[in-house]
Each structure stands twice: as C-alpha cells, then as structure tokens.
Amino acid sequence: MRARTYFAPTAVLAIAYALTASGALAEPFDRSVPPPPGPAPRIETGTYETFELANGLRVFVVEDRKLPRVTFDLWIDRPPLLEGDAMGKVEIAAELMRRGTERRTREQLDEEIDFIGARLSTGANSVRASALTKHVATLLDLVSDVVLRPSFPPEELERVRSQLSAQMRATSQNPDTIAANLVRATTYGPAHPYGEVMTPETLANVTIDDCRAVYAQFFFPNRALLAIVGDLSVEQARPLVEKYFGSWERGEIAQPSFAMPAAPESLRVAIAEREGAVQTVLTLTHPVDLTLASEDYVAARVANHVLGGGGRRLFNNLREDKGFTYGAYSQLSLDRLLGSFQASAKVRNEVTGPAVREFLSELRRIREDLVSEDELAEAKAALIGAYARSLENPENISAQAINTALYGLPPDFYKDYLRNVEAVTPERVREMARKYILPDRIWITAVGDLEVIERALAEYGPALRYDGFGRPLD
Amino acid sequence: MQNSRRVRAHLALTLATTLAITCGLLWPDGARAKADFPQIAYTEFDLANGLHVILHEDRSTPVVAISVMYHVGSKDERPDRTGFAHFFEHLLFETTEHIEDGEFAKLIQNAGGTYNGNTTPDRTYYFEVLPSNQLELGLWLESERMFLARIEEDGVETQREVVKEERRQRVDNVPYGELVEIVQDRFFSVHPYRWPTIGSIDHLNAATIEEFEAFYRKYYVPDNAVLTIAGDIDPAKTRALVEKYFGEIARGDGEIPRPTAVEPPRAGEVRETIYGNVELPAVIYAFPAPAQNDPDFYALSMMVRLLAAGDSSRLNKIVRERDEQALFVTALTIPTEDPGVAGVAGVTALGVSASGLESAIERQIERIQSEPIDARELEKARNQVESDWVQQSAGMSGIASRLATYHMLYGDTALVNTQLERYLAVTAEDIQRVAKTYFAKERRLTIHYLPESRWKRIRNGALVAFRFVRELF
C-alpha cells in the first residue's frame, strides 16, 4: 500500500491548487498581533511491541515503514564499575569488541560493515548498528558476532592504547575536555565511578585480561535490552533475533553499591589552566540525590527549564541582556543512581567575575521568588512541544521503552508525562529549586587563564587547582 | 511461513513503486537498479512577488517545519564589510515592526517550537519546527523577518558581543580552530570564499546602521528567497496562508549582482608552515574543487569516499590503522555554488612528523591516480551513498532544508529524489580522471600546522595579558 498512500495526495493537491489559486485574494488582516494557534493536535505516544527470548534478552520493536532502514540498539543494564588504576578499561573493552571476533579480524569487520553501507559502534553499555533493510541479515550477523564472540586481540589493545594516548595529547589543550574532567572530579569525587578520569598512567595500566574481564562480567542476555526501530515488523524481527542471539548464555552481575557523593558544605572554587585562553569555561555543579524514577522528576525538570532552558533566564540574562556569552544553560542530568545539576557558559576572560555573579543570582532567584504563571506556562509549552517533536523520530519511541525498563519508571510514565508537566505549579517549581539547586553548596569550576580566573573569583574563597585530568595540584 | 511471505510482498510492492518512479530512466552502463527508496513528494509555486514556495505534506507527526533560505552568504559581502550575512542571522532574531526586542525567539519557544539559523558562504537559512496548529504563527514570524525587520543600535550592540563570543568559542579557544580560516585565506586569492563566514569583528564594529539597512533591503526580498514548509499541513490551506502573509511583500529593487571572480589556477604547489597552540602536528592538503552542480563534483565526492569513508577506506585502513601514522585522517568535498575547495587533513599519531604523515597520505592519493579501482571497492562506495541518502531523508526539518537547497543552489528541486542517481552513475574511470585533474600535486596548497615552541607560547601569554589590561583601562 505504500505506493498509493505516498502518491495519491499529490494528484489531489494539484486539483486543490488549481481551484484555490484562481480567485484567492489575501484578505486584509491585523498584522500587529501573532496569529492564534489552531486546535491543539493530539499527541499520540508511539506504540511498540515487545518480546523476550528464553535466555532473558528483552526486545522492543518500533515498526516504522517510512524509510527502508533499520536501527538496532543493544543496552547492557549494568552497575557502574570503579576502575581505579586501570581507569579506561571499560571504554577500551568496548572499543576492542569492534576490533576482532572469533570469526573475523578487525579488517574483515571494517570491510564487511562498510561494504553494506552500515554503521556499527560499541560503547561502554551499548552496541548500536543501522543499515538499509535489504542488508538486515548481514548486519545482524555482524552485530551478534561482535556481542557474542569478541576475541580481544592483544595487538588491537596496543593500537587503541597508542591512539588514545595521542588523543589525550591532542585534546589536552581543549578547554571542553579539561572542563569535563574537572566537573567529573569535583561533582562526584574520585571514590565514585562517575568521578573517575582516564589519565596517561591509568591508560598504561590496562591489560587485555582487564578487557576480557569487563566483557565477561557484564555482557549477558538477561541483563540486555534490544531496541529495533524501522522497516521491520515484530513478526519479522522475532526469528532474526532468535537466530542471531538465541545462543547467548545467561549470567549474573554483582551489584556493588557506592556512597552517594555529597554536595560541598559551602560554595567552593575549582580551577584548571588552559594556556592562552581567550574565554573562561564556567560550570557551576553539584551532585543531586534524584533519579529518573523519583516523583519529583517531572517537576524538577520544569524548574530547571525555567532557569536554564533555551531562551530562558540564564540565556536571556547572560547572552541577550549582557552579551557575555554565545549561550548559557543549565541541566539536570539523571540516571537510575543519582544525578547532577549543572549551569554553564563560556564567557570572555574579562567578564568571568560578573558572569559568576549573574549565575548565582539567577540560581538564588528561582529558589526565592515564585515564578509567574506566564513564565511557567511558557516553559511548559516549550517542554510539551519538545516532547511532541521528539515523536517524529521513531528512535525516541524505543528510547521510551528502554528507559521505562532500564530505569524502573512507572509503566505509564510517558503517557502521563504531558499531564504531569501541565500539573506543575509555581509553588512546586520553587520547592524543586530549593531542594535540587543549591547555590550555597556548589562547585564553581573554571577553565582558562589562571591569573584571570583567580582574580575574578577571589571573593568566593581560595581556589583549588587541578590539572587537565581533574587531579588536584595542591 | 507467513513472515517471509510478508517480506516478499513488501519487497515486491516497493520494487513496483521504484519502477513507477524511475520509469523512462536509462541506466548508464555498469550502474544497477536503485533500491526501494521512497520519493519525497512536493509541490512548488511562485507568488507574484517572486517568492518561491515548496510544500511537502507528511501527516505522520503533528509538527511542521517552516524555513526560509535567502540567497545571500559571505561571498556576497564587500571585502571591507565581511561577516554581514552571518551577522544578519543574529540580528533578524531581534526586532521587527510588530515584534519587540527578544520576543521573536520567545514566541517560537512558547508555542512549543524550536528554531535556529545558519549561514554559509552561499546562503542564509532560518527555520522553526512547530506543533502543526502553529503553522500560521511561523508564517507570520517569517513574513515579519522578510518584510518588517527593524535594525536598531541596541540589538546591533548586543549581537556584536554575542558574535565575538561565538568566534572565541568556535575559533580562538579551540585547538586547530583557526585552520579553516587559514585554508580559506591561503587557498583563494580573488574569490570571496577567501574570507571566513563569521567575518571580521573590525568590519562589524565599523559598520553603520545605514549599511545594515541597505544590506537588508537588497537581499531580504521575496524574489531572493525560498519558503519551504514540510510536515502536517493541508497544502491548499497552507497556500492560502502563504498568500496572506507574504503576498503583500514588495519585490526587490532589481537584479542582485553575484560575485564573478574566477580563481586563477595555481602555477605550482604552495607550501606553508604555521604554528599554533596544539600538541600534535596536522597536515592539510587543499585542492581546487568544481562547483557542486558540476558533473565532476559527483566523481570527486566518490573519490573522497574511497579515501576516507568508513574504517575500511584507504586512508583509515592503511594510514591510520595499519601504518599508525595518523590519529585522525579525513578527506572531504565541500559543496559550494561556485568552484571551491576539497581537502585531505590529518593529525599525526604520537611520534610521527608532519612530513611522515604527509608522505603516507600522498602515497594514497598517488595510488588512486595510478592504480585501477577495484569493482568491489566502487560497489562499497555506492552502497554507502545509498545508505547515507536514505538516512538524510528522515525528519521534516532536514527535508525542508534539502528542498530549499536543491531549488536555490542547484536550480532543480527534483534532485531531492534524483541526485542519488548521479552518484551511482560515477564510474571507476571518472574517479581516476578527477583524481588526476583536481588532486594534481601542482594545484594543491599544503599546510603543516605545528605545535608552537615554548617561547612563542609565553609571548602569546604576554599578549593576552596586555589585551586584558588594555580592556580594563
């Protein structure tokens, strides 16, 4: 039926145009006010099918026939790992999975993936692949080879090691890299897996056995979720998944626990140098004891959006009003364990001090004053619109399914999401801000010219100095 | 067995669709039938004032993308007023006759929409994606922008600061960030592609309000624009709305002159060594490239794929992985309206010199010029093109942008469905021919970008400190 539904409208259109174009003269209208919206369209949450293999692999299928392509996303539901002296081993293990299996060398994998015009990448918790529908069987053969039979060739470890050390050198003067490391180290601290940063020393320590052990510890079907999105029905998907993943064997994953990182007792300053910097990269950050499954999640998200969403308070103040920066935003990033609050901007050296003052004043304002009904309504409209737009991409529908399973969300979380956004009140926004945005217990991190920064931030107390890898220098 | 039957039925149907669409097309020798790619249906028309309009209906999600592309980019600027085109992309989110300062973006966001703009040497592009019941809002906003923008000192002042920060963030504060500008500056001698799109802050400082207004009156006119609307729309109603909001806008004052400068061919290779605040050396080859609409452009794009698309491509497989000469290496063509530049660039692996990497890259270019190209390798490049082609057909905002681009910069909207064939028609001989002509050694610019020495870094530090003091007093 594709042919007909796709092309019939064109013919109808042509006739419709012929009719309207003839006599249509624009009526006079009042240009001075924005036109009102039409009736609100229904936002339908996308649907998906799901099934489970005997080995526990949970599969989610979002059928979308618009384009002849299919995407596979495999997620491993695993706890974080403290990597310590061998920090980097999880990332390297993932890279090595893509660099050799019991059946194929790296060169063969590269050649076969490229030959069908596919993409196949491996990450610490995920494997992602896509191709045109006609290549799906070939692609799945490659994916299952990578997931079930990685061979961890020692020579590939050496190759990856030398590439990573070159990359560390190449990005060592990149202010964004330095800032990301500094933010990890301060927000979570070195005792939490989220606070660890790979350094040349830890990279040198990683062994091939470490990588094998990471794989052996985590890659089990009963701890995996597979999302299939695109030009494939659940009936087509099931036998393919059986064939390529049915022999994958179950296993158990230990659940270590980590102490929740605490926000600092008072406002602290952490700085790192970027030689010859013309901008200071500013991030105000603290950990947040909040997870996606929390009852506060939706309201806290609305509060954050009022403060630091696109075109909201931070953006308007620091960019549109002051011209300090190309953009200022805040974000609340959460997962199943914990989260963090961050407000950030890149500002020119000379306004480093004033920019921090504006950040702190905005963070305090949202905790003190009630947001106006209008401003809140605008923020909600933006979030609801963003949600509606996200449905255009079918991969977001599978992401919803995966999130629900992975983060233990209530089953109707996404169905209720819009209603829950609508229900947030100004009082609730302030309550969330007071609970999760802590301007008096925050790290002010700054990367740039040290002399500039130290002078600009002197009023907030002595600055702790870090190197480019988030290691304290003093 | 129901499943496989369904698959076959599906394939048969899509194949039939394909045949219906491509019926009458003759396939060049050696090319194969196209896969079952859905076509992007659209309608287009002109208003009396010359505004070209393209509509694409897709009701699957209640969103609509509205975009206007203006045929003005950095190549249309005066050499002493560079950065104007990009600056307008900032200015025109400020104030209009009926929209107060700062409200433009807010109106979109408060309607649940998103927006952005971008500028290239050839054109400026604005778009918003809105819930489909806000179509009229989007049309009103774009008509205000085209018709009733007010250029005021306040907005100019703020946006000048914002653009300075954009420049610092993208160019000055990023390792290798200045390389694109360096290549433009050294590669072009007469064509206006020689200056960066973001332009010169000095020029923006020197510009008067009258100059900005004149630029607006000249380029922001309906007969220099294309309006594209893609998504959940009723095309007949949409057409009436377009008439309502854009019909009253007057045409521009006349023909817009386009740059005519033609870059003279280089007499021989030009080499330069430049120092920057980086840790690893980089090597850049810049070669002349045909305009994006030239048949040779397709062949050159396929050649560049053989060199650098995917981990199994020649540069990645041999230079990066096998010989470990590069941390990163790439080859690219940049589609431009006038003849432009193609390039190969790489960052060295640890312990490798710029010259070492250069000769490794050069060997691969020589191979493609002299050794026959394997049929399977060409087949691989074609499969990659097909796959990328399908991937970029997703999403209303991407479709709107492609429709506008094909109309304005290629003069043929239908390419949105047919351009793939041009890539697939490229033969091994074509690739070898363009490798020899365009990637000839005597036509290239070679840059070695090296870590600056310690003393130089200290001198730079002193300069920054001096600038800081100067701005304080």
mmCIF file of N, CA and C in Angstrom, chain A residues 389-460:
data_model
loop_
_atom_site.group_PDB
_atom_site.id
_atom_site.type_symbol
_atom_site.label_atom_id
_atom_site.label_comp_id
_atom_site.label_asym_id
_atom_site.label_seq_id
_atom_site.Cartn_x
_atom_site.Cartn_y
_atom_site.Cartn_z
ATOM 1 N N ARG A 389 7.710 17.046 19.291
ATOM 2 C CA ARG A 389 8.682 16.980 18.190
ATOM 3 C C ARG A 389 9.527 15.717 18.264
ATOM 4 N N SER A 390 9.814 15.292 19.501
ATOM 5 C CA SER A 390 10.676 14.114 19.648
ATOM 6 C C SER A 390 10.020 12.873 19.046
ATOM 7 N N LEU A 391 8.689 12.870 18.995
ATOM 8 C CA LEU A 391 7.999 11.680 18.485
ATOM 9 C C LEU A 391 8.188 11.515 16.976
ATOM 10 N N GLU A 392 8.663 12.574 16.330
ATOM 11 C CA GLU A 392 8.917 12.499 14.894
ATOM 12 C C GLU A 392 9.978 11.434 14.605
ATOM 13 N N ASN A 393 10.891 11.275 15.543
ATOM 14 C CA ASN A 393 11.962 10.296 15.360
ATOM 15 C C ASN A 393 11.582 8.991 16.067
ATOM 16 N N PRO A 394 11.346 7.920 15.305
ATOM 17 C CA PRO A 394 10.884 6.676 15.944
ATOM 18 C C PRO A 394 11.877 6.125 16.958
ATOM 19 N N GLU A 395 13.135 6.531 16.854
ATOM 20 C CA GLU A 395 14.101 6.035 17.836
ATOM 21 C C GLU A 395 13.797 6.543 19.234
ATOM 22 N N ASN A 396 13.118 7.684 19.304
ATOM 23 C CA ASN A 396 12.743 8.185 20.626
ATOM 24 C C ASN A 396 11.644 7.347 21.259
ATOM 25 N N ILE A 397 10.862 6.688 20.423
ATOM 26 C CA ILE A 397 9.816 5.819 20.970
ATOM 27 C C ILE A 397 10.461 4.584 21.590
ATOM 28 N N SER A 398 11.461 4.042 20.931
ATOM 29 C CA SER A 398 12.143 2.893 21.536
ATOM 30 C C SER A 398 12.933 3.338 22.763
ATOM 31 N N ALA A 399 13.448 4.572 22.723
ATOM 32 C CA ALA A 399 14.171 5.069 23.900
ATOM 33 C C ALA A 399 13.227 5.122 25.099
ATOM 34 N N GLN A 400 11.970 5.478 24.854
ATOM 35 C CA GLN A 400 10.998 5.495 25.954
ATOM 36 C C GLN A 400 10.816 4.096 26.529
ATOM 37 N N ALA A 401 10.694 3.125 25.639
ATOM 38 C CA ALA A 401 10.510 1.745 26.097
ATOM 39 C C ALA A 401 11.716 1.293 26.912
ATOM 40 N N ILE A 402 12.891 1.601 26.393
ATOM 41 C CA ILE A 402 14.121 1.197 27.074
ATOM 42 C C ILE A 402 14.241 1.898 28.427
ATOM 43 N N ASN A 403 13.977 3.198 28.445
ATOM 44 C CA ASN A 403 14.056 3.935 29.707
ATOM 45 C C ASN A 403 13.115 3.349 30.747
ATOM 46 N N THR A 404 11.911 3.038 30.310
ATOM 47 C CA THR A 404 10.928 2.507 31.241
ATOM 48 C C THR A 404 11.457 1.227 31.880
ATOM 49 N N ALA A 405 12.042 0.354 31.064
ATOM 50 C CA ALA A 405 12.566 -0.908 31.589
ATOM 51 C C ALA A 405 13.844 -0.682 32.391
ATOM 52 N N LEU A 406 14.740 0.150 31.847
ATOM 53 C CA LEU A 406 16.074 0.297 32.416
ATOM 54 C C LEU A 406 16.049 1.070 33.732
ATOM 55 N N TYR A 407 15.207 2.104 33.795
ATOM 56 C CA TYR A 407 15.240 2.979 34.960
ATOM 57 C C TYR A 407 14.087 2.720 35.916
ATOM 58 N N GLY A 408 13.334 1.649 35.657
ATOM 59 C CA GLY A 408 12.248 1.318 36.572
ATOM 60 C C GLY A 408 11.187 2.405 36.643
ATOM 61 N N LEU A 409 10.856 3.015 35.511
ATOM 62 C CA LEU A 409 9.825 4.050 35.513
ATOM 63 C C LEU A 409 8.456 3.406 35.650
ATOM 64 N N PRO A 410 7.499 4.163 36.183
ATOM 65 C CA PRO A 410 6.128 3.644 36.190
ATOM 66 C C PRO A 410 5.712 3.329 34.750
ATOM 67 N N PRO A 411 4.894 2.273 34.552
ATOM 68 C CA PRO A 411 4.597 1.835 33.180
ATOM 69 C C PRO A 411 3.956 2.935 32.324
ATOM 70 N N ASP A 412 3.202 3.860 32.952
ATOM 71 C CA ASP A 412 2.540 4.906 32.165
ATOM 72 C C ASP A 412 3.314 6.217 32.172
ATOM 73 N N PHE A 413 4.583 6.144 32.525
ATOM 74 C CA PHE A 413 5.361 7.374 32.690
ATOM 75 C C PHE A 413 5.221 8.308 31.498
ATOM 76 N N TYR A 414 5.420 7.786 30.295
ATOM 77 C CA TYR A 414 5.405 8.659 29.116
ATOM 78 C C TYR A 414 3.999 9.063 28.728
ATOM 79 N N LYS A 415 3.045 8.156 28.996
ATOM 80 C CA LYS A 415 1.657 8.514 28.701
ATOM 81 C C LYS A 415 1.208 9.661 29.605
ATOM 82 N N ASP A 416 1.685 9.626 30.842
ATOM 83 C CA ASP A 416 1.273 10.646 31.811
ATOM 84 C C ASP A 416 2.169 11.879 31.783
ATOM 85 N N TYR A 417 3.222 11.812 31.015
ATOM 86 C CA TYR A 417 4.242 12.862 31.089
ATOM 87 C C TYR A 417 3.659 14.254 30.837
ATOM 88 N N LEU A 418 2.894 14.400 29.749
ATOM 89 C CA LEU A 418 2.365 15.716 29.406
ATOM 90 C C LEU A 418 1.446 16.235 30.513
ATOM 91 N N ARG A 419 0.582 15.337 31.023
ATOM 92 C CA ARG A 419 -0.332 15.745 32.085
ATOM 93 C C ARG A 419 0.461 16.163 33.328
ATOM 94 N N ASN A 420 1.514 15.449 33.624
ATOM 95 C CA ASN A 420 2.315 15.781 34.799
ATOM 96 C C ASN A 420 3.062 17.100 34.627
ATOM 97 N N VAL A 421 3.482 17.386 33.403
ATOM 98 C CA VAL A 421 4.112 18.685 33.154
ATOM 99 C C VAL A 421 3.079 19.785 33.398
ATOM 100 N N GLU A 422 1.881 19.615 32.830
ATOM 101 C CA GLU A 422 0.819 20.615 32.977
ATOM 102 C C GLU A 422 0.496 20.894 34.449
ATOM 103 N N ALA A 423 0.607 19.851 35.285
ATOM 104 C CA ALA A 423 0.153 19.974 36.676
ATOM 105 C C ALA A 423 1.123 20.743 37.575
ATOM 106 N N VAL A 424 2.323 21.039 37.076
ATOM 107 C CA VAL A 424 3.320 21.689 37.940
ATOM 108 C C VAL A 424 2.898 23.131 38.252
ATOM 109 N N THR A 425 2.949 23.500 39.531
ATOM 110 C CA THR A 425 2.541 24.846 39.966
ATOM 111 C C THR A 425 3.777 25.696 40.286
ATOM 112 N N PRO A 426 3.612 27.023 40.383
ATOM 113 C CA PRO A 426 4.741 27.884 40.779
ATOM 114 C C PRO A 426 5.324 27.459 42.128
ATOM 115 N N GLU A 427 4.469 27.064 43.057
ATOM 116 C CA GLU A 427 4.965 26.634 44.376
ATOM 117 C C GLU A 427 5.841 25.403 44.239
ATOM 118 N N ARG A 428 5.409 24.495 43.376
ATOM 119 C CA ARG A 428 6.162 23.256 43.183
ATOM 120 C C ARG A 428 7.515 23.560 42.531
ATOM 121 N N VAL A 429 7.553 24.514 41.609
ATOM 122 C CA VAL A 429 8.821 24.894 40.984
ATOM 123 C C VAL A 429 9.790 25.392 42.055
ATOM 124 N N ARG A 430 9.277 26.245 42.950
ATOM 125 C CA ARG A 430 10.157 26.782 43.980
ATOM 126 C C ARG A 430 10.614 25.672 44.929
ATOM 127 N N GLU A 431 9.692 24.781 45.258
ATOM 128 C CA GLU A 431 10.051 23.656 46.128
ATOM 129 C C GLU A 431 11.178 22.830 45.497
ATOM 130 N N MET A 432 11.044 22.561 44.196
ATOM 131 C CA MET A 432 12.071 21.773 43.499
ATOM 132 C C MET A 432 13.403 22.515 43.469
ATOM 133 N N ALA A 433 13.325 23.824 43.202
ATOM 134 C CA ALA A 433 14.555 24.613 43.150
ATOM 135 C C ALA A 433 15.248 24.587 44.510
ATOM 136 N N ARG A 434 14.454 24.726 45.567
ATOM 137 C CA ARG A 434 15.060 24.741 46.910
ATOM 138 C C ARG A 434 15.692 23.394 47.246
ATOM 139 N N LYS A 435 15.091 22.345 46.717
ATOM 140 C CA LYS A 435 15.577 21.000 47.033
ATOM 141 C C LYS A 435 16.786 20.606 46.174
ATOM 142 N N TYR A 436 16.788 21.010 44.913
ATOM 143 C CA TYR A 436 17.780 20.445 43.988
ATOM 144 C C TYR A 436 18.748 21.449 43.367
ATOM 145 N N ILE A 437 18.549 22.726 43.595
ATOM 146 C CA ILE A 437 19.502 23.731 43.079
ATOM 147 C C ILE A 437 20.093 24.434 44.294
ATOM 148 N N LEU A 438 21.393 24.233 44.518
ATOM 149 C CA LEU A 438 21.990 24.625 45.792
ATOM 150 C C LEU A 438 23.134 25.629 45.601
ATOM 151 N N PRO A 439 22.809 26.907 45.397
ATOM 152 C CA PRO A 439 23.854 27.892 45.098
ATOM 153 C C PRO A 439 24.840 28.115 46.234
ATOM 154 N N ASP A 440 24.508 27.694 47.451
ATOM 155 C CA ASP A 440 25.468 27.870 48.544
ATOM 156 C C ASP A 440 26.286 26.611 48.809
ATOM 157 N N ARG A 441 25.994 25.564 48.056
ATOM 158 C CA ARG A 441 26.737 24.303 48.232
ATOM 159 C C ARG A 441 27.170 23.791 46.861
ATOM 160 N N ILE A 442 27.753 24.686 46.098
ATOM 161 C CA ILE A 442 28.021 24.345 44.701
ATOM 162 C C ILE A 442 29.511 24.515 44.393
ATOM 163 N N TRP A 443 29.991 23.735 43.439
ATOM 164 C CA TRP A 443 31.337 23.938 42.915
ATOM 165 C C TRP A 443 31.271 24.962 41.778
ATOM 166 N N ILE A 444 32.074 26.007 41.886
ATOM 167 C CA ILE A 444 32.252 26.884 40.726
ATOM 168 C C ILE A 444 33.513 26.384 40.035
ATOM 169 N N THR A 445 33.380 25.776 38.876
ATOM 170 C CA THR A 445 34.576 25.312 38.173
ATOM 171 C C THR A 445 34.851 26.252 37.008
ATOM 172 N N ALA A 446 36.126 26.535 36.808
ATOM 173 C CA ALA A 446 36.501 27.481 35.754
ATOM 174 C C ALA A 446 37.767 27.004 35.074
ATOM 175 N N VAL A 447 37.759 27.022 33.747
ATOM 176 C CA VAL A 447 38.930 26.618 32.968
ATOM 177 C C VAL A 447 39.318 27.773 32.061
ATOM 178 N N GLY A 448 40.593 28.143 32.123
ATOM 179 C CA GLY A 448 41.041 29.234 31.268
ATOM 180 C C GLY A 448 42.373 29.776 31.745
ATOM 181 N N ASP A 449 42.533 31.066 31.608
ATOM 182 C CA ASP A 449 43.750 31.742 32.042
ATOM 183 C C ASP A 449 43.722 31.864 33.575
ATOM 184 N N LEU A 450 44.690 31.210 34.257
ATOM 185 C CA LEU A 450 44.629 31.099 35.715
ATOM 186 C C LEU A 450 44.625 32.442 36.427
ATOM 187 N N GLU A 451 45.458 33.334 35.925
ATOM 188 C CA GLU A 451 45.566 34.616 36.607
ATOM 189 C C GLU A 451 44.227 35.361 36.546
ATOM 190 N N VAL A 452 43.642 35.333 35.366
ATOM 191 C CA VAL A 452 42.343 35.982 35.155
ATOM 192 C C VAL A 452 41.306 35.389 36.100
ATOM 193 N N ILE A 453 41.268 34.067 36.142
ATOM 194 C CA ILE A 453 40.228 33.395 36.918
ATOM 195 C C ILE A 453 40.416 33.630 38.413
ATOM 196 N N GLU A 454 41.667 33.494 38.874
ATOM 197 C CA GLU A 454 41.899 33.623 40.315
ATOM 198 C C GLU A 454 41.498 35.004 40.798
ATOM 199 N N ARG A 455 41.833 36.017 39.995
ATOM 200 C CA ARG A 455 41.473 37.366 40.389
ATOM 201 C C ARG A 455 39.945 37.528 40.382
ATOM 202 N N ALA A 456 39.317 36.994 39.336
ATOM 203 C CA ALA A 456 37.872 37.201 39.187
ATOM 204 C C ALA A 456 37.068 36.478 40.264
ATOM 205 N N LEU A 457 37.602 35.343 40.746
ATOM 206 C CA LEU A 457 36.806 34.538 41.676
ATOM 207 C C LEU A 457 37.312 34.612 43.110
ATOM 208 N N ALA A 458 38.242 35.534 43.386
ATOM 209 C CA ALA A 458 38.866 35.617 44.707
ATOM 210 C C ALA A 458 37.809 35.775 45.809
ATOM 211 N N GLU A 459 36.742 36.490 45.518
ATOM 212 C CA GLU A 459 35.741 36.766 46.557
ATOM 213 C C GLU A 459 35.038 35.498 47.063
ATOM 214 N N TYR A 460 35.170 34.385 46.329
ATOM 215 C CA TYR A 460 34.494 33.161 46.774
ATOM 216 C C TYR A 460 35.405 32.235 47.576
#
